[in-house]
Tab-separated table of C-alpha atoms and ligand atoms in Angstrom:
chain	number	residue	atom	x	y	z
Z	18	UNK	CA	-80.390	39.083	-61.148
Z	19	UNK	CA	-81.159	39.997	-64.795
Z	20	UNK	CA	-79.557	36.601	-65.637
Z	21	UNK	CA	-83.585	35.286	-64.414
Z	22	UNK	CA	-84.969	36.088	-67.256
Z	23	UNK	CA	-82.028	35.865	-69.995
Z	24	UNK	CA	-80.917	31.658	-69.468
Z	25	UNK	CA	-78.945	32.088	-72.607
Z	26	UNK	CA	-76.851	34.928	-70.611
Z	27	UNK	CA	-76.685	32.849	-67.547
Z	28	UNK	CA	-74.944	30.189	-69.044
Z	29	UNK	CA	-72.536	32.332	-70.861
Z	30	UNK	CA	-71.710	33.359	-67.288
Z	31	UNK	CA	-71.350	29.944	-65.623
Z	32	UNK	CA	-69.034	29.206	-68.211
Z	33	UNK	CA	-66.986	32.340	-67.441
Z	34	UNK	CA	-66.906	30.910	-63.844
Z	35	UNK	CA	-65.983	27.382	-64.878
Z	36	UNK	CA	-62.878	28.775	-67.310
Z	37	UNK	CA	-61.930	30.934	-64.515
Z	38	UNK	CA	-61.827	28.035	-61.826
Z	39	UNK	CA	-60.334	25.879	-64.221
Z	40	UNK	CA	-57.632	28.359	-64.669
Z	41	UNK	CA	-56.919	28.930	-61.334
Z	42	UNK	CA	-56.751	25.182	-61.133
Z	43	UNK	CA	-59.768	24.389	-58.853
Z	44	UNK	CA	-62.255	22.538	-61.338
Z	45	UNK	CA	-62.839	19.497	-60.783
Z	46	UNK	CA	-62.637	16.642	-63.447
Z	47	UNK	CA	-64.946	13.782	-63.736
Z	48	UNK	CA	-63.920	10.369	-64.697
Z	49	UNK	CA	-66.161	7.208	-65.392
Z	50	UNK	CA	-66.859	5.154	-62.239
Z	51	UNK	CA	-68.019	8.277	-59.770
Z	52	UNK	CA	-64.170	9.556	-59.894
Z	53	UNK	CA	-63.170	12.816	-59.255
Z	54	UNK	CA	-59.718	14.610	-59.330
Z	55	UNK	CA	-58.943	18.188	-58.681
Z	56	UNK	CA	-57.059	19.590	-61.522
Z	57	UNK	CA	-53.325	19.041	-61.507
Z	58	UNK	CA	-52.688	22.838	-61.591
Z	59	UNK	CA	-53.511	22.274	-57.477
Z	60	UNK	CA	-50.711	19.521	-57.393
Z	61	UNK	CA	-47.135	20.861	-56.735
Z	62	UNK	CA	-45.831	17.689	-58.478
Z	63	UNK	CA	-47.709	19.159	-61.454
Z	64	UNK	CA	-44.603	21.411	-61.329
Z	65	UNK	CA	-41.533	19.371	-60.477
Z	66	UNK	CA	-38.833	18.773	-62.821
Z	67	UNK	CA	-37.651	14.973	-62.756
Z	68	UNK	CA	-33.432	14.684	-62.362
Z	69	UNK	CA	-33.345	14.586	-66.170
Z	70	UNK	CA	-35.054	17.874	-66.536
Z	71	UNK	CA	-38.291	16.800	-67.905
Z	72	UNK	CA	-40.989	18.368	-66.663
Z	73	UNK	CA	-42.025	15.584	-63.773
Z	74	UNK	CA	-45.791	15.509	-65.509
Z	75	UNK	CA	-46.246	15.527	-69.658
Z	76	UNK	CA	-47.931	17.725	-71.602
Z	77	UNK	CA	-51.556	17.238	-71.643
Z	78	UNK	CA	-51.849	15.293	-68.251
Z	79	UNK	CA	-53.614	15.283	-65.487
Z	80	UNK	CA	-53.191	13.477	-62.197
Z	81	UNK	CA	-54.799	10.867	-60.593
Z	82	UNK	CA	-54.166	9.075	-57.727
Z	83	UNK	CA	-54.054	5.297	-58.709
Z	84	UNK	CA	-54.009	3.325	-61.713
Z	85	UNK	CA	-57.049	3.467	-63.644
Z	86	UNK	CA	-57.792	-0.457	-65.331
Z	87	UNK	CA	-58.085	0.010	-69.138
Z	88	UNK	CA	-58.724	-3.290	-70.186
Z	89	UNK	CA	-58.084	-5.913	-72.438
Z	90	UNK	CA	-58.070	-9.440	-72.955
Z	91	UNK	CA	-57.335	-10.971	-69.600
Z	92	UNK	CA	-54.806	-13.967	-69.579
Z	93	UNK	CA	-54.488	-16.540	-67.152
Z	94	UNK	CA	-53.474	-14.619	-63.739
Z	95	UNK	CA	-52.648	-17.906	-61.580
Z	96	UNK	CA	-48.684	-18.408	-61.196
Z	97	UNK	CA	-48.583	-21.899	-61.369
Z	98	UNK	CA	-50.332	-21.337	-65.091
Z	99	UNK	CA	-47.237	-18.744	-66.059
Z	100	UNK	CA	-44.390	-18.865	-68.962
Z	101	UNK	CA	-42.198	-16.179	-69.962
Z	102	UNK	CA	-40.387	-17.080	-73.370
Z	103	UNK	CA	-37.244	-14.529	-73.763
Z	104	UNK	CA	-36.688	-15.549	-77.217
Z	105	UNK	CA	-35.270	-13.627	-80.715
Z	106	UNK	CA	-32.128	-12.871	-81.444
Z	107	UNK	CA	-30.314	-14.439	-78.963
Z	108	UNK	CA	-28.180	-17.287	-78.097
Z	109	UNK	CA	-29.634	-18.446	-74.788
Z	110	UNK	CA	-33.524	-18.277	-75.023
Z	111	UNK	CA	-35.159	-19.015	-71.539
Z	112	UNK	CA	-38.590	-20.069	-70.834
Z	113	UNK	CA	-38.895	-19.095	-67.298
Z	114	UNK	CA	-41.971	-20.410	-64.652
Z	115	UNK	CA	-42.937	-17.904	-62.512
Z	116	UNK	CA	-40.518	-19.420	-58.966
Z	117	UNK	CA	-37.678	-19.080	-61.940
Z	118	UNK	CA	-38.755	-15.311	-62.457
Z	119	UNK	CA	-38.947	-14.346	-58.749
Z	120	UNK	CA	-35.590	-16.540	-58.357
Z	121	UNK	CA	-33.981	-13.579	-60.637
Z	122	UNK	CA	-32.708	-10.618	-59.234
Z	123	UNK	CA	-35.659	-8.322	-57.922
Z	124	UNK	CA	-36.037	-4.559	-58.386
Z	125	UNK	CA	-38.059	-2.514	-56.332
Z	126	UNK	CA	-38.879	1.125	-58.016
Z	127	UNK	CA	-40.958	3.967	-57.406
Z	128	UNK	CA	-41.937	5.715	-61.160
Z	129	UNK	CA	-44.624	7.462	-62.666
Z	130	UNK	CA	-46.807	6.316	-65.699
Z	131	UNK	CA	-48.851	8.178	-68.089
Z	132	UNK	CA	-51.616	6.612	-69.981
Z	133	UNK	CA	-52.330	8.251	-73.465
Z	134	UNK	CA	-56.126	9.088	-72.616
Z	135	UNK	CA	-54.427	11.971	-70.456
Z	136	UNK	CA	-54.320	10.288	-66.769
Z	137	UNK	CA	-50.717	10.113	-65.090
Z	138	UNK	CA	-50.168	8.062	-61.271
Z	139	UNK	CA	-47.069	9.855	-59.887
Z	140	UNK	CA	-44.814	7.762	-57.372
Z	141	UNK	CA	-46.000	4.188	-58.238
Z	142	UNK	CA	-44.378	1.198	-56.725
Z	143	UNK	CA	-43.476	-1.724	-58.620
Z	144	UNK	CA	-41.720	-4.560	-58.113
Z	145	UNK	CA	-39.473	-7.127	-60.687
Z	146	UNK	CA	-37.467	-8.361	-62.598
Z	147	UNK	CA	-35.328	-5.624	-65.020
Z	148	UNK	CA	-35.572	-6.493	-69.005
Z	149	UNK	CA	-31.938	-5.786	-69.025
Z	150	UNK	CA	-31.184	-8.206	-66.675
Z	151	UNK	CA	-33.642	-11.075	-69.020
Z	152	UNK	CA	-31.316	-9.646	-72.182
Z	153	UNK	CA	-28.066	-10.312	-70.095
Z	154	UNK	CA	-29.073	-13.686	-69.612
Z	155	UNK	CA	-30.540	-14.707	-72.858
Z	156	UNK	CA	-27.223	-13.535	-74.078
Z	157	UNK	CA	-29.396	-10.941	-76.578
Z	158	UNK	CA	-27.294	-10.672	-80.243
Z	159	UNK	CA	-25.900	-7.008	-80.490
Z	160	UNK	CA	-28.204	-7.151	-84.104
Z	161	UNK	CA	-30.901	-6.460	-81.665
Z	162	UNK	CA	-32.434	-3.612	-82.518
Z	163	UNK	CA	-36.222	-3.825	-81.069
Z	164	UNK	CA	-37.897	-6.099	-78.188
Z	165	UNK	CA	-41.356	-7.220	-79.025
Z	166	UNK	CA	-43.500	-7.619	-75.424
Z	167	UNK	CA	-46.218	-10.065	-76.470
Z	168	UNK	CA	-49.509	-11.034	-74.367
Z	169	UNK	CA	-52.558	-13.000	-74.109
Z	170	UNK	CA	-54.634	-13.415	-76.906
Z	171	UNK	CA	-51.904	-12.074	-79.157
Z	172	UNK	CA	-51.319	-8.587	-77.808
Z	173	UNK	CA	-47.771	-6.967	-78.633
Z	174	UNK	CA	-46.178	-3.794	-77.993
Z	175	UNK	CA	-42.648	-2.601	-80.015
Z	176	UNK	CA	-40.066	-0.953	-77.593
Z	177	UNK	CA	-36.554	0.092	-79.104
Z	178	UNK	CA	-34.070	-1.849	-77.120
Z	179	UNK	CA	-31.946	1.112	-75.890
Z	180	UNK	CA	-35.392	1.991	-74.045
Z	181	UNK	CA	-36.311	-1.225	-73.239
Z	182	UNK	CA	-33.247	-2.070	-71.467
Z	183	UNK	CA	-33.349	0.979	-69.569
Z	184	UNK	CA	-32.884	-0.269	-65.947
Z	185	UNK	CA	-36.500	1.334	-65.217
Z	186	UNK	CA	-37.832	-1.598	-67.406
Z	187	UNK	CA	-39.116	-4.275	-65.731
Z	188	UNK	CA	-41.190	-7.575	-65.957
Z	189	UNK	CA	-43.184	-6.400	-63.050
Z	190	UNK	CA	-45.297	-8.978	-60.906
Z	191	UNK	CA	-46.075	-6.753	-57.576
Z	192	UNK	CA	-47.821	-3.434	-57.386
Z	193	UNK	CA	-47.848	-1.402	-54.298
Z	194	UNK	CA	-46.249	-4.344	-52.581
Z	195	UNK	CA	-48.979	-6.637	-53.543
Z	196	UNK	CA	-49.133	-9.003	-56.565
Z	197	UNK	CA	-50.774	-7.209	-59.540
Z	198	UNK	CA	-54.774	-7.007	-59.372
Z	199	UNK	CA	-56.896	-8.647	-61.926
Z	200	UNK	CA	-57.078	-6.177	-64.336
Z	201	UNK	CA	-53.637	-5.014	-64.149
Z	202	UNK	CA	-52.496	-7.934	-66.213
Z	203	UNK	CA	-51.173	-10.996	-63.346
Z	204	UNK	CA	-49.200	-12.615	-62.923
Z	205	UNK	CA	-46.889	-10.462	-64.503
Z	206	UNK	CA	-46.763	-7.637	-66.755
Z	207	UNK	CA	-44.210	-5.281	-68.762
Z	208	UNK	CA	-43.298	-2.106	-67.102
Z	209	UNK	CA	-41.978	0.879	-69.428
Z	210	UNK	CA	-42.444	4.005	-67.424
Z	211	UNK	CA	-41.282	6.624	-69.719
Z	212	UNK	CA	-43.600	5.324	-72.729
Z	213	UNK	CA	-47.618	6.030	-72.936
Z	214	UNK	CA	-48.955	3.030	-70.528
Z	215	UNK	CA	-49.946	0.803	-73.705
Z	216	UNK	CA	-46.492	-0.003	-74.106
Z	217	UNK	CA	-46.312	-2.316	-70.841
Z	218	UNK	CA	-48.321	-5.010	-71.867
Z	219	UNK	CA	-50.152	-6.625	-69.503
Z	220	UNK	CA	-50.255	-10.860	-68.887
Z	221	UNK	CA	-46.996	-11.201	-70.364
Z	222	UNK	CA	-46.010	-14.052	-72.222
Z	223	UNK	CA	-42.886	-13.313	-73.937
Z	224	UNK	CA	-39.996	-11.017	-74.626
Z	225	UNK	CA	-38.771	-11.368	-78.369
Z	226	UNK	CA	-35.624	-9.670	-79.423
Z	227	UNK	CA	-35.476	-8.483	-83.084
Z	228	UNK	CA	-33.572	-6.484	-85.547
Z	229	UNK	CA	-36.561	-5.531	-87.516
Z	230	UNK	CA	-39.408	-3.284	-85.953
Z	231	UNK	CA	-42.890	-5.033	-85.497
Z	232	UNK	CA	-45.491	-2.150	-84.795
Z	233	UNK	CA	-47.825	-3.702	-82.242
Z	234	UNK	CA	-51.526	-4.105	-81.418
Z	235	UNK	CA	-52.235	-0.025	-81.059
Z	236	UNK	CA	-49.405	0.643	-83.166
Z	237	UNK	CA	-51.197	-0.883	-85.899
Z	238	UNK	CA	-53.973	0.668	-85.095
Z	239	UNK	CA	-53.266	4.754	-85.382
Z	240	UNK	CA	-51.129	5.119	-82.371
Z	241	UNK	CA	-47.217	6.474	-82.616
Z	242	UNK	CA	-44.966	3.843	-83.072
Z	243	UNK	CA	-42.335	5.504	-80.136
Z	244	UNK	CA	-45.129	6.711	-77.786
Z	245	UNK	CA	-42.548	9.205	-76.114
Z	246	UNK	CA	-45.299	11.191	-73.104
Z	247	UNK	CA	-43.283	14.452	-73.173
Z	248	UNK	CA	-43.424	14.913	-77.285
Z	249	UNK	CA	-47.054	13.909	-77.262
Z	250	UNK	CA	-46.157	10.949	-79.518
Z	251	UNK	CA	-50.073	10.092	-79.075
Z	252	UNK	CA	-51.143	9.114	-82.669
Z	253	UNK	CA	-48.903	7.748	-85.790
H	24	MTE	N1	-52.182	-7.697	-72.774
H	24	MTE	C1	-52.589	-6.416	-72.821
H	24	MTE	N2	-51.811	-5.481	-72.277
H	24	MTE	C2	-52.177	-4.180	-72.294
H	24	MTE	C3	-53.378	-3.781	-72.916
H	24	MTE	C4	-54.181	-4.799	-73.501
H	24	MTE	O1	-55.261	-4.521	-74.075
H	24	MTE	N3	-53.755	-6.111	-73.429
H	24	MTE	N4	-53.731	-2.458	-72.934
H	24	MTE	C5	-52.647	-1.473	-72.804
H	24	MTE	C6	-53.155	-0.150	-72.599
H	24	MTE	S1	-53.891	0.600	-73.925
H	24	MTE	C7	-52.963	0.509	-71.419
H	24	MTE	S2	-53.423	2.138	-71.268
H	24	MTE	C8	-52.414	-0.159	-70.219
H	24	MTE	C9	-53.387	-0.026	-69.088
H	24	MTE	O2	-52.924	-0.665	-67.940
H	24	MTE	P1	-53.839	-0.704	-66.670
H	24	MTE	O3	-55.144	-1.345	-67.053
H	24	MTE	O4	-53.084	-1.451	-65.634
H	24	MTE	O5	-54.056	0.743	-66.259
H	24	MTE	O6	-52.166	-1.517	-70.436
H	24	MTE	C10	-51.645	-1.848	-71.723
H	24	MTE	N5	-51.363	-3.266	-71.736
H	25	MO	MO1	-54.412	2.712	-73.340
């Protein structure tokens, strides 16, 4: 093949073959950590609609098959270490221990989550304690008008309440019917599906209701303030 003796021509064709694979959707992507997924073109979910007519996977995804950890600053993960302060604008602030959490109402959910570096898990299982059902209780004021997750070592994440007290929203302490792995932020962590991933902060330690916004940690920090996956809300 001429290609021998012409490299520069070669490689111009390889990269024909590549584009053409990928649009066919049979490339491959590789991830850190010796990870490969096929493209989601090959997925059928790629091209589900979810029962509110959103596509089922956001623009500028692709799929993988479990929850990738993203870091952070780890908190204490034992149970017998763990407070939740629902606190704010409210008349009944609670500081729950964890046997008062799991003594709540539990919901179990399947959902999908999208992480704003492009990775989505479709049909994760969580299980917890709705945000709604922590407002209800804490008797929230109707002044509310934002809830505040906040974390270890100071992390926070700004949710407008409407979305926050969706009943997909949950203080989440089990994944895939076990409790929540190291890095996936035990004992317990905030769940908000239908927000980019850093939204559900991890090794949560409170749940402040507030009239005023507070942009959080990546909010602060050149990411959207809403984070909505299907209007690439990626960057502020
Ligand atoms: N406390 C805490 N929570 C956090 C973070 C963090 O740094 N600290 N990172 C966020 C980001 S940027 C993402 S993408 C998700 C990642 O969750 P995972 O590691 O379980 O995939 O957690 C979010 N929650
Ligand atoms: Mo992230």
């Amino acid at each position: 093949m001429a290609s021998d003796k012409f490299p520069e021509l070669e490689r111009v064709i390889r990269r024909r073959t590549f584009l053409r694979f990928a649009a066919t959707g049979t490339a491959l992507t590789a991830l850190g950590g010796g990870t490969y997924v096929l493209a989601s073109t090959d997925d059928p979910r790629a091209k589900e609609r979810r029962p509110d007519g959103r596509p089922r996977l956001p623009p500028g995804q692709r799929i993988l098959d479990a929850l990738k950890p993203m870091g952070g600053e780890p908190g204490d993960p034992s149970p017998s270490a763990f407070r939740l302060r629902v606190h704010g604008a409210c008349d009944n602030p609670l500081n729950l221990d964890f046997a008062a959490l799991l003594a709540l109402p539990q919901t179990e959910q399947t959902c999908d989550v999208h992480c704003v570096t492009g990775w989505s898990v479709l049909g994760s299982k969580w299980t917890g304690v709705r945000v709604a059902e922590l407002a209800k209780l804490a008797k929230v004021h109707d002044s509310a008008r934002h809830v505040i997750f906040e974390a270890a070592y100071g992390y926070t994440a700004n949710v407008r309440i409407a979305e926050a007290l969706a009943p997909t929203v949950l203080v989440a302490h089990k994944h895939e019917g076990n409790p929540l792995t190291r890095p996936h932020g035990p004992p317990a962590r905030a769940l908000v599906p239908d927000l980019y991933f850093w939204k559900s902060a991890k090794w949560l330690t409170g749940i402040r209701f507030v009239k005023n916004d507070q942009p959080g940690y990546w909010e602060t920090r050149g990411y959207h303030n809403h984070a909505d996956p299907w209007n690439s809300e990626r960057y502020g």
